[in-house]
Amino acid sequence: MRSVNKKKGPDSWSHFLSMSLDRLRDRGLYRQLRLIDSPVAPSVTIDGRPFLLFCSNDYLGLANNSRMKAIAAETALSWGTGSGASRLISGNNSFYCNLEQAVTGFKETEAALIFSSGYTTNVGVITSLVDRGDLILSDALNHASIVDACGLSKARVQIYPHGDIDALKNLLDGRPATGKALVVTDGVFSMTGDLAPLPELDKICRKYGALLMVDDAHGTGVIGPKGSGALDYFNMDGQGIVQVGTFSKALGGLGGFVAGSSQLIDYLINYARPLIYSTALPPAVLASNREGIRIIQTEPSHRERLSSLISYMRDGLGRLGFQVSPWPTPILPIVIGDVEETISIAQHLWDKGIFVPAIRPPTVPQGESCLRISLSALHTPADLDRLLMAIEDYYKKGS
Ligand SMILES: *Cc1c(COP(=O)(O)O)cnc(C)c1O
């Protein structure tokens, strides 16, 4: 918080706000809310104009699935819209128990605990597990909710370079003799779409007695033979690992969860402040989240369709000369490098009614600005062709 003016009263606050906003405008980072006038889908209406979206996290198209909607609607009609209190008071119900049991089965752990969002799950888990005198080792590309949770904890935080096992090992070698160590990483990284080296991380954490926490918000429902995420992809059993995920992406709903041992969950019920001091989710949300898991477990066709679209897009981008990541995730960043160029391509696509977000520093490192394409099982090959042709067209025009 820079103080821009020592003058007291409302004027100085207004001055502070306008200076802060101007600073963003000067750097091209000023943002405004857009109005999306239709349900989540590849084709939407934004500020009155039709757009083809390549930016949503609704990877399987479940956010507007008819069974999900029917269950949410029926549950709301019989159980109402609110839960009335936090879970430890009177907000707990059979919808929570059923959903936690489903998560436990899906992630193959002893127990699970639901939070109001993925963000508050990370805050609750990290701030309750570590304290003053402890150490958190966090991947450089971890999601903002992990970064914020680390900042809220009283532990010392060290950032290791993205996916760098040797650097992590050095930090663990040099750690103080006392205090606990928590290693935290995204499973699938949200901006780059790559996977954390989980087998190696697990091995090194065991060796050093550190606890491994994996936030698989983007992998859950999408990758691995069972679709349960990055650990499933690597064929790991998750023993001793704290697994975080969210219902808000492939699962098409809202809420976060942590899965692990019964002892861990018992601990979190007693210590995680976002669970204790925030109102429970409405039954309708819990019921449709439960249906999302059921759909993923019983209808592999959604995942298969997504997977063939990922290959199709990867081939198309390869033909245009882009280096494409080999990971089987629906996040396909194309690195442009230069900020201005990245914005100019995104603008060209926008003008053609295609929304692909330009990701710039500080979200990615300097010189690594990219277009972050994310795919949904509801896209068609024709949708992808439209995007590929629009990108090709940009380069043909020699802009
Ligand atoms: C989106 C995301 C979250 C936050 O989840 P919400 O349910 O949207 O709050 C947490 N971690 C990662 C890695 C994410 O991508």
XYZ file of C-alpha atoms and ligand atoms in Angstrom:
414
model
C 0.000 0.000 0.000
C 1.884 3.060 -1.231
C 0.890 6.213 0.565
C 0.522 8.881 -2.092
C -0.710 11.722 -0.008
C -0.496 12.580 3.661
C -3.622 14.726 3.533
C -6.408 13.297 5.723
C -10.041 12.647 4.730
C -11.943 11.214 1.775
C -9.960 13.168 -0.841
C -6.753 11.359 -0.012
C -8.460 7.982 -0.389
C -9.928 8.955 -3.735
C -6.487 10.171 -4.809
C -4.973 6.851 -3.737
C -7.576 4.869 -5.701
C -7.216 6.888 -8.893
C -3.385 6.820 -8.761
C -3.453 3.063 -8.257
C -5.788 2.553 -11.207
C -3.716 4.892 -13.401
C -0.629 2.869 -12.580
C -2.341 -0.224 -13.988
C -3.550 1.651 -17.093
C 0.003 2.902 -17.742
C 1.263 -0.667 -17.722
C -1.572 -2.043 -19.863
C -2.824 -4.122 -16.920
C -6.128 -2.361 -16.199
C -9.029 -4.806 -16.271
C -12.794 -4.550 -16.511
C -15.595 -7.036 -16.017
C -17.265 -8.356 -19.153
C -20.945 -9.304 -19.227
C -21.524 -12.904 -20.350
C -25.167 -13.144 -21.392
C -25.603 -16.905 -21.793
C -24.828 -20.141 -19.915
C -21.261 -21.466 -19.876
C -20.583 -23.078 -23.279
C -18.046 -22.794 -26.102
C -20.367 -20.283 -27.820
C -21.536 -17.403 -25.662
C -22.722 -13.829 -25.925
C -20.353 -11.230 -24.497
C -21.514 -7.625 -24.212
C -24.161 -8.468 -26.828
C -21.799 -10.060 -29.400
C -21.427 -13.812 -30.168
C -18.083 -15.311 -29.208
C -16.331 -18.637 -29.420
C -14.654 -19.201 -26.024
C -11.280 -20.810 -25.470
C -10.860 -19.706 -21.884
C -13.245 -21.545 -19.615
C -12.284 -24.252 -17.106
C -15.513 -26.157 -17.742
C -13.422 -28.853 -19.431
C -16.134 -31.505 -19.691
C -19.084 -29.212 -20.310
C -20.747 -30.218 -17.034
C -21.525 -26.665 -15.878
C -24.673 -26.679 -18.022
C -25.301 -30.435 -18.125
C -28.996 -31.377 -17.984
C -28.618 -34.014 -15.241
C -26.553 -31.683 -13.087
C -29.182 -28.966 -13.532
C -32.105 -31.276 -12.785
C -30.525 -32.446 -9.532
C -29.621 -28.918 -8.458
C -33.167 -27.738 -9.216
C -34.902 -30.651 -7.430
C -32.655 -30.271 -4.412
C -33.229 -26.531 -4.198
C -37.015 -27.060 -4.395
C -37.021 -29.503 -1.496
C -34.106 -28.200 0.610
C -34.012 -24.466 -0.071
C -31.273 -22.096 -1.116
C -29.154 -21.609 1.981
C -27.573 -23.734 4.680
C -28.036 -21.268 7.536
C -24.790 -21.760 9.448
C -21.264 -23.124 9.332
C -20.865 -26.887 9.308
C -19.757 -27.159 12.911
C -22.900 -25.347 14.051
C -25.985 -26.516 12.108
C -24.951 -26.370 8.429
C -23.871 -29.993 8.081
C -26.197 -32.451 6.343
C -26.360 -35.730 4.415
C -25.424 -33.919 1.175
C -22.026 -33.150 2.694
C -21.577 -36.729 3.887
C -22.559 -38.166 0.495
C -20.278 -35.807 -1.389
C -17.339 -36.435 0.929
C -17.844 -40.169 0.526
C -17.887 -39.721 -3.253
C -14.647 -37.701 -3.167
C -13.083 -40.368 -0.963
C -13.988 -43.030 -3.536
C -12.908 -40.892 -6.488
C -9.524 -39.957 -5.009
C -9.116 -43.320 -3.240
C -8.277 -41.845 0.160
C -9.546 -42.585 3.659
C -11.445 -39.346 4.010
C -12.259 -35.982 2.440
C -13.455 -32.559 3.548
C -15.411 -29.986 1.540
C -14.732 -26.223 1.687
C -16.627 -23.371 0.020
C -14.091 -23.000 -2.796
C -10.703 -24.216 -3.950
C -9.270 -20.908 -2.793
C -10.496 -21.292 0.769
C -9.434 -24.950 0.784
C -5.835 -23.914 0.173
C -6.078 -21.176 2.795
C -7.596 -23.586 5.335
C -5.217 -26.463 4.739
C -1.956 -24.517 4.522
C -2.561 -22.069 7.372
C -3.594 -24.848 9.743
C -0.805 -27.300 8.890
C 2.168 -24.998 9.373
C 3.078 -22.339 11.878
C 5.930 -20.110 13.016
C 9.209 -22.042 12.827
C 7.983 -24.243 9.955
C 8.992 -24.113 6.306
C 6.872 -24.119 3.124
C 8.525 -24.935 -0.182
C 6.328 -23.760 -3.038
C 6.688 -24.151 -6.835
C 7.296 -20.836 -8.640
C 4.201 -21.316 -10.835
C 1.743 -22.306 -8.100
C -1.772 -20.858 -8.227
C -2.434 -17.511 -6.542
C -4.576 -19.169 -3.854
C -1.528 -21.184 -2.735
C 0.634 -18.067 -2.809
C -1.920 -16.203 -0.692
C -2.310 -19.129 1.723
C 1.466 -19.284 2.192
C 1.503 -15.552 2.883
C -1.261 -15.902 5.486
C 0.562 -18.698 7.306
C 3.228 -17.807 9.806
C 5.731 -20.211 8.264
C 8.798 -19.200 6.288
C 8.127 -19.550 2.548
C 10.740 -20.472 -0.030
C 9.922 -20.603 -3.735
C 11.690 -23.234 -5.817
C 12.070 -22.889 -9.605
C 9.205 -24.516 -11.535
C 9.387 -28.322 -11.291
C 13.053 -28.217 -10.262
C 13.675 -31.290 -8.101
C 17.375 -30.552 -7.564
C 16.660 -27.043 -6.329
C 14.029 -28.438 -3.987
C 16.470 -31.006 -2.680
C 19.022 -28.269 -1.966
C 16.454 -26.269 -0.031
C 15.489 -29.337 1.998
C 19.168 -30.099 2.657
C 19.698 -26.588 3.945
C 16.576 -26.379 6.095
C 16.784 -25.729 9.836
C 17.049 -28.753 12.125
C 13.733 -27.958 13.800
C 10.261 -27.334 12.440
C 8.030 -29.113 9.943
C 8.394 -28.854 6.155
C 5.490 -28.679 3.692
C 6.093 -28.986 -0.058
C 3.196 -27.613 -2.086
C 2.574 -27.796 -5.821
C -0.160 -27.601 -8.434
C -0.821 -31.046 -9.982
C -1.603 -29.592 -13.414
C -0.305 -26.005 -13.629
C -3.032 -23.563 -14.462
C -1.185 -21.328 -16.930
C 1.275 -23.739 -18.539
C -0.828 -26.929 -18.559
C 2.134 -29.112 -17.597
C 2.232 -31.609 -14.728
C 4.356 -31.466 -11.586
C 6.942 -34.278 -11.347
C 4.849 -35.993 -8.684
C 6.660 -39.355 -8.409
C 9.967 -37.544 -7.788
C 8.364 -35.039 -5.421
C 6.782 -37.859 -3.441
C 10.102 -39.690 -3.176
C 12.051 -36.660 -2.027
C 9.365 -35.654 0.493
C 9.441 -39.125 2.049
C 13.221 -39.053 2.203
C 13.255 -35.687 3.989
C 10.190 -36.230 6.136
C 8.360 -33.361 4.396
C 4.601 -33.421 3.756
C 3.569 -33.211 0.083
C 0.442 -31.257 -0.823
C -0.870 -31.381 -4.404
C -3.509 -28.931 -5.628
C -5.001 -30.691 -8.628
C -7.736 -28.199 -9.494
C -7.080 -28.576 -13.227
C -6.332 -32.302 -13.310
C -9.366 -33.490 -11.341
C -11.963 -35.025 -13.657
C -9.756 -34.656 -16.697
C -6.579 -36.735 -16.669
C -5.557 -40.242 -15.674
C -7.258 -43.508 -16.661
C -10.007 -42.939 -14.076
C -10.091 -39.202 -14.658
C -9.279 -38.523 -11.030
C -6.244 -36.368 -11.769
C -2.468 -36.107 -11.814
C -1.816 -38.870 -9.253
C -4.014 -41.201 -11.295
C -2.032 -40.204 -14.401
C 1.230 -41.212 -12.700
C -0.404 -44.339 -11.231
C 0.379 -43.208 -7.670
C -1.737 -44.300 -4.704
C -1.689 -40.960 -2.891
C -0.607 -42.506 0.395
C 0.673 -39.777 2.697
C -0.144 -37.003 0.210
C -2.549 -34.128 0.899
C -4.752 -33.801 -2.182
C -6.656 -30.600 -2.873
C -9.130 -30.109 -5.692
C -12.097 -28.048 -6.762
C -15.620 -28.706 -7.995
C -15.530 -25.483 -10.003
C -13.613 -26.690 -13.055
C -14.140 -30.074 -14.776
C -16.788 -30.972 -12.181
C -18.968 -28.088 -13.335
C -20.038 -26.850 -9.890
C -18.660 -24.901 -6.948
C -16.643 -25.719 -3.840
C -13.241 -27.147 -2.955
C -12.093 -30.292 -1.222
C -9.132 -31.890 0.457
C -8.659 -35.670 0.486
C -6.245 -37.670 2.623
C -6.051 -39.697 5.819
C -8.891 -39.726 8.368
C -6.488 -38.233 10.878
C -5.696 -35.300 8.563
C -9.390 -34.619 7.950
C -10.158 -34.810 11.686
C -7.347 -32.303 12.293
C -8.640 -29.919 9.595
C -12.221 -30.019 10.956
C -10.759 -28.728 14.205
C -8.174 -26.251 12.928
C -9.051 -24.997 9.428
C -10.538 -21.533 9.967
C -12.316 -21.165 6.576
C -14.259 -24.311 7.483
C -15.029 -23.200 11.014
C -15.926 -19.559 10.369
C -17.703 -19.632 7.018
C -21.239 -20.709 6.140
C -21.792 -24.180 4.689
C -22.594 -24.564 0.981
C -26.265 -24.874 -0.061
C -27.565 -28.467 -0.506
C -28.282 -27.916 -4.230
C -24.623 -27.138 -4.906
C -23.478 -30.208 -2.979
C -25.958 -32.468 -4.757
C -24.913 -31.362 -8.244
C -21.216 -31.655 -7.303
C -21.983 -35.248 -6.331
C -23.601 -35.797 -9.723
C -20.493 -34.351 -11.424
C -18.344 -37.047 -9.826
C -20.866 -39.710 -10.805
C -20.836 -38.541 -14.434
C -17.049 -38.595 -14.557
C -16.968 -42.093 -13.078
C -19.668 -43.560 -15.304
C -19.454 -41.640 -18.588
C -15.893 -41.727 -19.925
C -17.185 -40.407 -23.267
C -16.854 -36.764 -22.109
C -13.186 -37.284 -21.309
C -12.574 -39.234 -24.511
C -14.095 -36.471 -26.614
C -11.954 -33.881 -24.843
C -8.885 -36.011 -25.326
C -9.387 -36.306 -29.076
C -9.958 -32.533 -29.321
C -6.684 -31.962 -27.452
C -4.819 -34.112 -30.015
C -6.578 -32.360 -32.882
C -5.632 -28.921 -31.546
C -2.089 -29.961 -30.785
C -1.632 -31.262 -34.346
C -3.140 -28.096 -35.813
C -0.892 -25.819 -33.757
C 2.097 -27.990 -34.673
C 1.267 -27.501 -38.366
C 1.274 -23.735 -37.811
C 4.807 -24.071 -36.427
C 4.073 -23.695 -32.710
C 5.834 -25.713 -30.069
C 3.058 -27.427 -28.204
C 3.286 -29.051 -24.808
C 3.182 -32.859 -24.862
C 1.003 -33.093 -21.738
C -2.506 -34.557 -22.068
C -4.215 -31.548 -20.503
C -6.848 -29.231 -21.998
C -4.646 -26.195 -21.279
C -2.599 -25.448 -24.379
C -0.543 -22.293 -23.987
C 1.152 -20.977 -27.095
C 4.149 -18.955 -26.088
C 4.505 -15.788 -28.142
C 7.120 -14.128 -25.913
C 6.641 -10.440 -26.562
C 3.817 -8.743 -24.601
C 2.709 -6.395 -27.409
C 2.657 -9.190 -29.979
C 0.654 -11.439 -27.649
C -1.910 -8.714 -27.050
C -2.074 -7.952 -30.759
C -2.869 -11.584 -31.651
C -5.461 -11.818 -28.865
C -7.041 -8.607 -30.182
C -7.085 -9.968 -33.741
C -8.904 -13.086 -32.473
C -11.285 -10.971 -30.379
C -12.178 -8.899 -33.450
C -13.082 -12.157 -35.184
C -15.339 -13.188 -32.292
C -12.874 -15.614 -30.698
C -11.886 -15.186 -27.062
C -8.441 -16.484 -26.160
C -6.880 -14.714 -23.184
C -3.417 -13.168 -23.418
C -1.414 -14.113 -20.338
C 1.227 -11.564 -19.440
C 3.694 -10.859 -16.650
C 3.400 -10.981 -13.705
C 1.224 -14.103 -14.248
C 4.016 -15.595 -16.378
C 7.732 -14.618 -16.369
C 9.005 -11.704 -18.499
C 9.433 -12.766 -22.156
C 7.037 -15.695 -21.838
C 3.733 -14.020 -22.629
C 1.350 -16.534 -24.126
C -2.110 -17.189 -25.477
C -3.766 -19.621 -23.114
C -6.086 -21.851 -25.107
C -8.318 -24.054 -22.999
C -10.568 -26.677 -24.537
C -13.906 -28.151 -23.547
C -15.442 -31.482 -24.520
C -18.266 -29.385 -26.018
C -16.018 -27.766 -28.641
C -16.312 -29.234 -32.122
C -13.426 -29.820 -34.545
C -14.978 -27.015 -36.630
C -14.592 -24.656 -33.627
C -10.917 -25.552 -33.403
C -10.484 -25.060 -37.164
C -11.940 -21.588 -36.808
C -9.370 -20.707 -34.161
C -6.483 -22.229 -36.124
C -7.473 -20.360 -39.280
C -7.786 -17.091 -37.399
C -4.271 -17.510 -35.973
C -2.908 -18.390 -39.412
C -4.674 -15.377 -40.851
C -2.934 -13.098 -38.338
C 0.497 -14.234 -39.478
C -0.435 -14.135 -43.185
C -1.418 -10.495 -42.832
C 2.088 -9.961 -41.487
C 0.778 -7.782 -38.677
C -8.902 -22.382 -9.812
C -7.889 -22.861 -8.861
C -8.095 -22.765 -7.498
C -9.287 -22.065 -6.914
O -10.414 -22.855 -7.002
P -11.851 -22.149 -6.856
O -12.754 -23.275 -6.559
O -12.116 -21.464 -8.139
O -11.738 -21.191 -5.710
C -7.154 -23.297 -6.646
N -6.034 -23.869 -7.134
C -5.787 -23.964 -8.455
C -4.541 -24.623 -8.929
C -6.704 -23.450 -9.364
O -6.469 -23.513 -10.662
